[in-house]
Amino acid sequence: MRLLGAHLSIAGGVSKSIERGVSLGCAAIQIFTGFSNRWHSKPIPDEQLCAFRQQRDRLKVIFAHNNYLINLASPEPVISSRSYESMLEEMERAQALGLPYLVIHPGSHLGRGEEEGLRAVAQHLNSLFADTRGSCLRILLETTAGQGSNLGYRFEHLAKIISSVHSPERVGICFDTCHVFAAGYDLRTQQGYEKTFLEFDRLIGTSAIFAFHLNDSKYELGSRKDRHEHIGQGLLGMEAFRLLLNDERFAHVPMVIETPKGKGGFSGGLSEDKRNLAVLRSLIITEAFPSLPDESL
Ligand code: MN
Ligand code: MN
Ligand code: ZN
């Protein structure tokens, strides 16, 4: 069984995301626990927490994604501290929901340089872990496409942050296929796929991957542009997803789509997700017969 799913809306209350996930046949979902484009969101009201907890077990894995404003690598003191406060709120909401992971983008250095930026991210993470001692929420650093001054488009960046964090059990990686491809790592052929994961394994370790974002890419290999495309309809193509969905190393790692939601409001969005998930499921090679135990030979 593969832990396939989608990024889903919490409109109408956070437990609604579970209902949407169930209706799509998801095993895993990713959610924003507040506004995706604001610094501040209120704590989740008790009755919503309650409804969420009651429905929680209908899915295998539910995890969160940060709001888009947070930049832990910012050289601006005001933005830096606002990002820190906003991160604490994100962590508290994820914790209140009992979620295992919170995905974040490493951040943009905005001219201060990559090394300085990476150092700032690690320092912030160390303080955040100290400020949330006792929590087992794991922060997943997302691989990025490397647009502008975004950090995290080289596996070395992520390795550097992880090695600078004092609580390795509280960090991990979210591997985004569109971003990695746009950053210049080829996944389109078996050879490219193996080379990319060999490199990843050498620098970080594939066991540090706790989530995948499955997205095709509108732009070419190494374009450094972050534009998602429907599965199999972009320049990454179907083979990368086939390899990933049949890679035993990732059999228990949640994989969610962040593909375009399409027009037609929310119902339109769900039908697009449904189609992309069906495409992905069709790539999973299932054994027709269970293999015989060794002693029967
Ligand atoms: Mn992301
Ligand atoms: Mn992503
Ligand atoms: Zn993206």
GROMACS .gro file of C-alpha atoms and ligand atoms in nm:
model
  300
    1MET     CA    1   0.000   0.000   0.000
    2ARG     CA    2   0.122   0.349  -0.082
    3LEU     CA    3   0.037   0.654   0.129
    4LEU     CA    4  -0.099   0.864  -0.156
    5GLY     CA    5  -0.299   1.183  -0.112
    6ALA     CA    6  -0.329   1.554  -0.174
    7HIS     CA    7  -0.291   1.898  -0.024
    8LEU     CA    8  -0.647   1.983   0.078
    9SER     CA    9  -0.838   2.286   0.201
   10ILE     CA   10  -0.957   2.329   0.560
   11ALA     CA   11  -1.241   2.563   0.453
   12GLY     CA   12  -1.540   2.515   0.682
   13GLY     CA   13  -1.324   2.385   0.966
   14VAL     CA   14  -1.006   2.180   0.989
   15SER     CA   15  -1.193   1.846   1.012
   16LYS     CA   16  -1.345   1.915   0.667
   17SER     CA   17  -1.002   1.842   0.517
   18ILE     CA   18  -1.036   1.486   0.647
   19GLU     CA   19  -1.379   1.447   0.486
   20ARG     CA   20  -1.235   1.576   0.158
   21GLY     CA   21  -0.945   1.333   0.189
   22VAL     CA   22  -1.179   1.040   0.249
   23SER     CA   23  -1.393   1.136  -0.050
   24LEU     CA   24  -1.082   1.133  -0.271
   25GLY     CA   25  -0.963   0.798  -0.134
   26CYS     CA   26  -0.653   0.956   0.020
   27ALA     CA   27  -0.433   0.775   0.271
   28ALA     CA   28  -0.242   1.096   0.348
   29ILE     CA   29  -0.319   1.468   0.330
   30GLN     CA   30  -0.133   1.794   0.378
   31ILE     CA   31  -0.310   2.103   0.515
   32PHE     CA   32  -0.251   2.463   0.613
   33THR     CA   33  -0.359   2.495   0.975
   34GLY     CA   34  -0.437   2.866   0.931
   35PHE     CA   35  -0.418   3.130   0.658
   36SER     CA   36  -0.154   3.048   0.397
   37ASN     CA   37  -0.078   3.414   0.324
   38ARG     CA   38  -0.098   3.587   0.663
   39TRP     CA   39   0.150   3.616   0.946
   40HIS     CA   40  -0.104   3.547   1.213
   41SER     CA   41  -0.387   3.297   1.248
   42LYS     CA   42  -0.595   3.236   1.557
   43PRO     CA   43  -0.549   2.918   1.755
   44ILE     CA   44  -0.790   2.649   1.635
   45PRO     CA   45  -1.112   2.663   1.843
   46ASP     CA   46  -1.177   2.372   2.081
   47GLU     CA   47  -1.485   2.246   1.898
   48GLN     CA   48  -1.283   2.223   1.574
   49LEU     CA   49  -0.999   2.041   1.749
   50CYS     CA   50  -1.255   1.804   1.891
   51ALA     CA   51  -1.415   1.731   1.552
   52PHE     CA   52  -1.072   1.683   1.401
   53ARG     CA   53  -0.962   1.436   1.666
   54GLN     CA   54  -1.280   1.234   1.624
   55GLN     CA   55  -1.222   1.195   1.250
   56ARG     CA   56  -0.844   1.173   1.265
   57ASP     CA   57  -0.820   0.794   1.219
   58ARG     CA   58  -1.003   0.794   0.889
   59LEU     CA   59  -0.667   0.877   0.727
   60LYS     CA   60  -0.321   0.730   0.780
   61VAL     CA   61  -0.110   1.047   0.783
   62ILE     CA   62  -0.203   1.415   0.816
   63PHE     CA   63   0.066   1.681   0.818
   64ALA     CA   64   0.090   2.059   0.790
   65HIS     CA   65   0.255   2.313   0.562
   66ASN     CA   66   0.372   2.656   0.682
   67ASN     CA   67   0.222   2.983   0.568
   68TYR     CA   68   0.409   3.140   0.275
   69LEU     CA   69   0.528   3.457   0.449
   70ILE     CA   70   0.771   3.298   0.692
   71ASN     CA   71   1.136   3.348   0.595
   72LEU     CA   72   1.380   3.217   0.853
   73ALA     CA   73   1.672   3.324   0.633
   74SER     CA   74   1.571   3.691   0.611
   75PRO     CA   75   1.845   3.949   0.679
   76GLU     CA   76   1.577   4.200   0.794
   77PRO     CA   77   1.547   4.195   1.175
   78VAL     CA   78   1.176   4.276   1.169
   79ILE     CA   79   1.092   4.003   0.916
   80SER     CA   80   1.323   3.764   1.093
   81SER     CA   81   1.150   3.800   1.429
   82ARG     CA   82   0.804   3.807   1.273
   83SER     CA   83   0.893   3.482   1.097
   84TYR     CA   84   1.003   3.334   1.426
   85GLU     CA   85   0.680   3.427   1.603
   86SER     CA   86   0.473   3.300   1.312
   87MET     CA   87   0.667   2.971   1.317
   88LEU     CA   88   0.591   2.928   1.686
   89GLU     CA   89   0.220   2.973   1.614
   90GLU     CA   90   0.238   2.725   1.327
   91MET     CA   91   0.410   2.474   1.554
   92GLU     CA   92   0.155   2.525   1.830
   93ARG     CA   93  -0.139   2.468   1.595
   94ALA     CA   94   0.023   2.157   1.445
   95GLN     CA   95   0.092   2.034   1.796
   96ALA     CA   96  -0.267   2.099   1.909
   97LEU     CA   97  -0.389   1.888   1.617
   98GLY     CA   98  -0.140   1.615   1.704
   99LEU     CA   99   0.027   1.631   1.361
  100PRO     CA  100   0.368   1.464   1.320
  101TYR     CA  101   0.521   1.702   1.062
  102LEU     CA  102   0.527   2.066   0.960
  103VAL     CA  103   0.674   2.135   0.614
  104ILE     CA  104   0.865   2.461   0.573
  105HIS     CA  105   1.061   2.627   0.295
  106PRO     CA  106   1.418   2.691   0.411
  107GLY     CA  107   1.382   3.059   0.310
  108SER     CA  108   1.535   3.331   0.091
  109HIS     CA  109   1.866   3.492   0.178
  110LEU     CA  110   1.772   3.814  -0.008
  111GLY     CA  111   2.129   3.908  -0.086
  112ARG     CA  112   2.303   3.819   0.238
  113GLY     CA  113   2.452   3.510   0.071
  114GLU     CA  114   2.370   3.141   0.092
  115GLU     CA  115   2.604   3.057   0.376
  116GLU     CA  116   2.472   3.334   0.601
  117GLY     CA  117   2.115   3.243   0.511
  118LEU     CA  118   2.164   2.876   0.596
  119ARG     CA  119   2.325   2.968   0.925
  120ALA     CA  120   2.027   3.190   1.016
  121VAL     CA  121   1.781   2.908   0.938
  122ALA     CA  122   1.970   2.662   1.159
  123GLN     CA  123   1.992   2.916   1.442
  124HIS     CA  124   1.619   2.984   1.426
  125LEU     CA  125   1.542   2.611   1.424
  126ASN     CA  126   1.762   2.557   1.729
  127SER     CA  127   1.579   2.834   1.918
  128LEU     CA  128   1.239   2.703   1.805
  129PHE     CA  129   1.324   2.354   1.928
  130ALA     CA  130   1.441   2.498   2.259
  131ASP     CA  131   1.119   2.702   2.287
  132THR     CA  132   0.906   2.392   2.218
  133ARG     CA  133   1.100   2.145   2.427
  134GLY     CA  134   0.907   1.824   2.488
  135SER     CA  135   0.726   1.851   2.155
  136CYS     CA  136   0.791   1.575   1.903
  137LEU     CA  137   0.671   1.778   1.604
  138ARG     CA  138   0.923   1.729   1.324
  139ILE     CA  139   1.006   2.019   1.091
  140LEU     CA  140   1.046   1.900   0.732
  141LEU     CA  141   1.269   2.117   0.514
  142GLU     CA  142   1.131   2.122   0.162
  143THR     CA  143   1.360   2.085  -0.137
  144THR     CA  144   1.313   2.398  -0.350
  145ALA     CA  145   1.343   2.497  -0.717
  146GLY     CA  146   1.586   2.777  -0.632
  147GLN     CA  147   1.386   3.071  -0.762
  148GLY     CA  148   1.539   3.410  -0.680
  149SER     CA  149   1.747   3.380  -0.364
  150ASN     CA  150   1.560   3.077  -0.230
  151LEU     CA  151   1.776   2.834  -0.036
  152GLY     CA  152   1.732   2.458  -0.048
  153TYR     CA  153   1.777   2.389  -0.420
  154ARG     CA  154   2.098   2.197  -0.356
  155PHE     CA  155   2.097   1.888  -0.134
  156GLU     CA  156   2.410   2.039   0.024
  157HIS     CA  157   2.199   2.329   0.161
  158LEU     CA  158   1.965   2.093   0.341
  159ALA     CA  159   2.253   1.878   0.466
  160LYS     CA  160   2.417   2.192   0.605
  161ILE     CA  161   2.105   2.296   0.796
  162ILE     CA  162   2.047   1.946   0.935
  163SER     CA  163   2.407   1.910   1.049
  164SER     CA  164   2.384   2.248   1.230
  165VAL     CA  165   2.070   2.156   1.423
  166HIS     CA  166   2.119   2.025   1.777
  167SER     CA  167   1.803   1.811   1.774
  168PRO     CA  168   1.830   1.592   1.462
  169GLU     CA  169   1.520   1.397   1.571
  170ARG     CA  170   1.315   1.711   1.512
  171VAL     CA  171   1.412   1.771   1.148
  172GLY     CA  172   1.364   1.587   0.822
  173ILE     CA  173   1.307   1.643   0.451
  174CYS     CA  174   1.002   1.692   0.231
  175PHE     CA  175   1.107   1.599  -0.123
  176ASP     CA  176   0.919   1.793  -0.394
  177THR     CA  177   0.962   1.630  -0.737
  178CYS     CA  178   0.888   1.946  -0.936
  179HIS     CA  179   1.130   2.153  -0.731
  180VAL     CA  180   1.414   1.897  -0.740
  181PHE     CA  181   1.377   1.862  -1.119
  182ALA     CA  182   1.363   2.239  -1.175
  183ALA     CA  183   1.670   2.269  -0.952
  184GLY     CA  184   1.862   2.052  -1.197
  185TYR     CA  185   1.839   1.696  -1.065
  186ASP     CA  186   1.712   1.463  -1.334
  187LEU     CA  187   1.448   1.207  -1.238
  188ARG     CA  188   1.313   1.129  -1.585
  189THR     CA  189   1.500   0.803  -1.644
  190GLN     CA  190   1.597   0.512  -1.423
  191GLN     CA  191   1.959   0.622  -1.452
  192GLY     CA  192   1.884   0.984  -1.358
  193TYR     CA  193   1.655   0.874  -1.077
  194GLU     CA  194   1.919   0.644  -0.928
  195LYS     CA  195   2.191   0.906  -0.961
  196THR     CA  196   1.975   1.170  -0.790
  197PHE     CA  197   1.887   0.947  -0.495
  198LEU     CA  198   2.244   0.819  -0.466
  199GLU     CA  199   2.351   1.183  -0.433
  200PHE     CA  200   2.072   1.252  -0.186
  201ASP     CA  201   2.163   0.945   0.015
  202ARG     CA  202   2.530   1.040   0.023
  203LEU     CA  203   2.461   1.396   0.145
  204ILE     CA  204   2.152   1.356   0.365
  205GLY     CA  205   2.028   0.997   0.371
  206THR     CA  206   1.703   0.877   0.217
  207SER     CA  207   1.575   0.781   0.566
  208ALA     CA  208   1.551   1.156   0.639
  209ILE     CA  209   1.264   1.183   0.386
  210PHE     CA  210   0.934   1.191   0.577
  211ALA     CA  211   0.711   1.327   0.300
  212PHE     CA  212   0.696   1.375  -0.076
  213HIS     CA  213   0.522   1.638  -0.284
  214LEU     CA  214   0.437   1.476  -0.617
  215ASN     CA  215   0.416   1.746  -0.883
  216ASP     CA  216   0.507   1.755  -1.249
  217SER     CA  217   0.692   2.065  -1.374
  218LYS     CA  218   0.587   2.331  -1.628
  219TYR     CA  219   0.951   2.424  -1.684
  220GLU     CA  220   1.259   2.233  -1.790
  221LEU     CA  221   1.536   2.062  -1.598
  222GLY     CA  222   1.750   2.324  -1.424
  223SER     CA  223   1.511   2.611  -1.505
  224ARG     CA  224   1.503   2.706  -1.133
  225LYS     CA  225   1.134   2.794  -1.188
  226ASP     CA  226   0.866   2.673  -0.948
  227ARG     CA  227   0.553   2.599  -1.153
  228HIS     CA  228   0.362   2.280  -1.091
  229GLU     CA  229   0.191   2.079  -1.364
  230HIS     CA  230  -0.056   1.788  -1.364
  231ILE     CA  231   0.104   1.446  -1.323
  232GLY     CA  232   0.250   1.325  -1.653
  233GLN     CA  233   0.162   1.646  -1.839
  234GLY     CA  234   0.478   1.841  -1.765
  235LEU     CA  235   0.844   1.816  -1.853
  236LEU     CA  236   0.922   1.573  -1.575
  237GLY     CA  237   0.687   1.308  -1.715
  238MET     CA  238   0.536   0.981  -1.602
  239GLU     CA  239   0.846   0.764  -1.556
  240ALA     CA  240   0.974   0.960  -1.252
  241PHE     CA  241   0.646   0.896  -1.071
  242ARG     CA  242   0.643   0.530  -1.170
  243LEU     CA  243   0.993   0.486  -1.025
  244LEU     CA  244   0.903   0.670  -0.706
  245LEU     CA  245   0.575   0.486  -0.647
  246ASN     CA  246   0.747   0.151  -0.681
  247ASP     CA  247   1.055   0.233  -0.476
  248GLU     CA  248   1.040   0.010  -0.168
  249ARG     CA  249   1.244   0.259   0.035
  250PHE     CA  250   0.948   0.497   0.026
  251ALA     CA  251   0.664   0.250   0.071
  252HIS     CA  252   0.567   0.404   0.407
  253VAL     CA  253   0.638   0.769   0.328
  254PRO     CA  254   0.331   0.989   0.259
  255MET     CA  255   0.315   1.131  -0.094
  256VAL     CA  256   0.078   1.421  -0.162
  257ILE     CA  257   0.001   1.606  -0.483
  258GLU     CA  258   0.012   1.986  -0.506
  259THR     CA  259  -0.097   1.995  -0.868
  260PRO     CA  260  -0.311   2.278  -1.012
  261LYS     CA  261  -0.663   2.275  -0.866
  262GLY     CA  262  -0.825   2.397  -1.185
  263LYS     CA  263  -1.125   2.622  -1.237
  264GLY     CA  264  -1.479   2.563  -1.123
  265GLY     CA  265  -1.441   2.639  -0.754
  266PHE     CA  266  -1.375   2.381  -0.494
  267SER     CA  267  -1.561   2.095  -0.660
  268GLY     CA  268  -1.364   2.163  -0.978
  269GLY     CA  269  -1.049   2.148  -0.766
  270LEU     CA  270  -1.136   1.809  -0.624
  271SER     CA  271  -1.206   1.659  -0.964
  272GLU     CA  272  -0.859   1.763  -1.082
  273ASP     CA  273  -0.707   1.601  -0.773
  274LYS     CA  274  -0.911   1.290  -0.834
  275ARG     CA  275  -0.775   1.260  -1.187
  276ASN     CA  276  -0.413   1.312  -1.082
  277LEU     CA  277  -0.445   1.056  -0.802
  278ALA     CA  278  -0.597   0.804  -1.043
  279VAL     CA  279  -0.301   0.854  -1.277
  280LEU     CA  280  -0.059   0.795  -0.990
  281ARG     CA  281  -0.243   0.485  -0.867
  282SER     CA  282  -0.229   0.337  -1.218
  283LEU     CA  283   0.152   0.349  -1.198
  284ILE     CA  284   0.176   0.128  -0.892
  285ILE     CA  285   0.286  -0.222  -0.985
  286THR     CA  286   0.094  -0.468  -0.771
  287GLU     CA  287   0.189  -0.831  -0.753
  288ALA     CA  288  -0.089  -1.048  -0.891
  289PHE     CA  289  -0.003  -1.329  -0.651
  290PRO     CA  290   0.167  -1.307  -0.315
  291SER     CA  291   0.520  -1.444  -0.343
  292LEU     CA  292   0.567  -1.788  -0.195
  293PRO     CA  293   0.755  -1.822   0.130
  294ASP     CA  294   1.111  -1.950   0.092
  295GLU     CA  295   1.054  -2.285   0.264
  296SER     CA  296   0.810  -2.388  -0.008
  297LEU     CA  297   1.089  -2.398  -0.266
  298MN      MN  298   0.598   2.402  -0.017
  299MN      MN  299   0.594   2.149  -0.254
  300ZN      ZN  300   0.637   2.451  -0.569
   0.00000   0.00000   0.00000
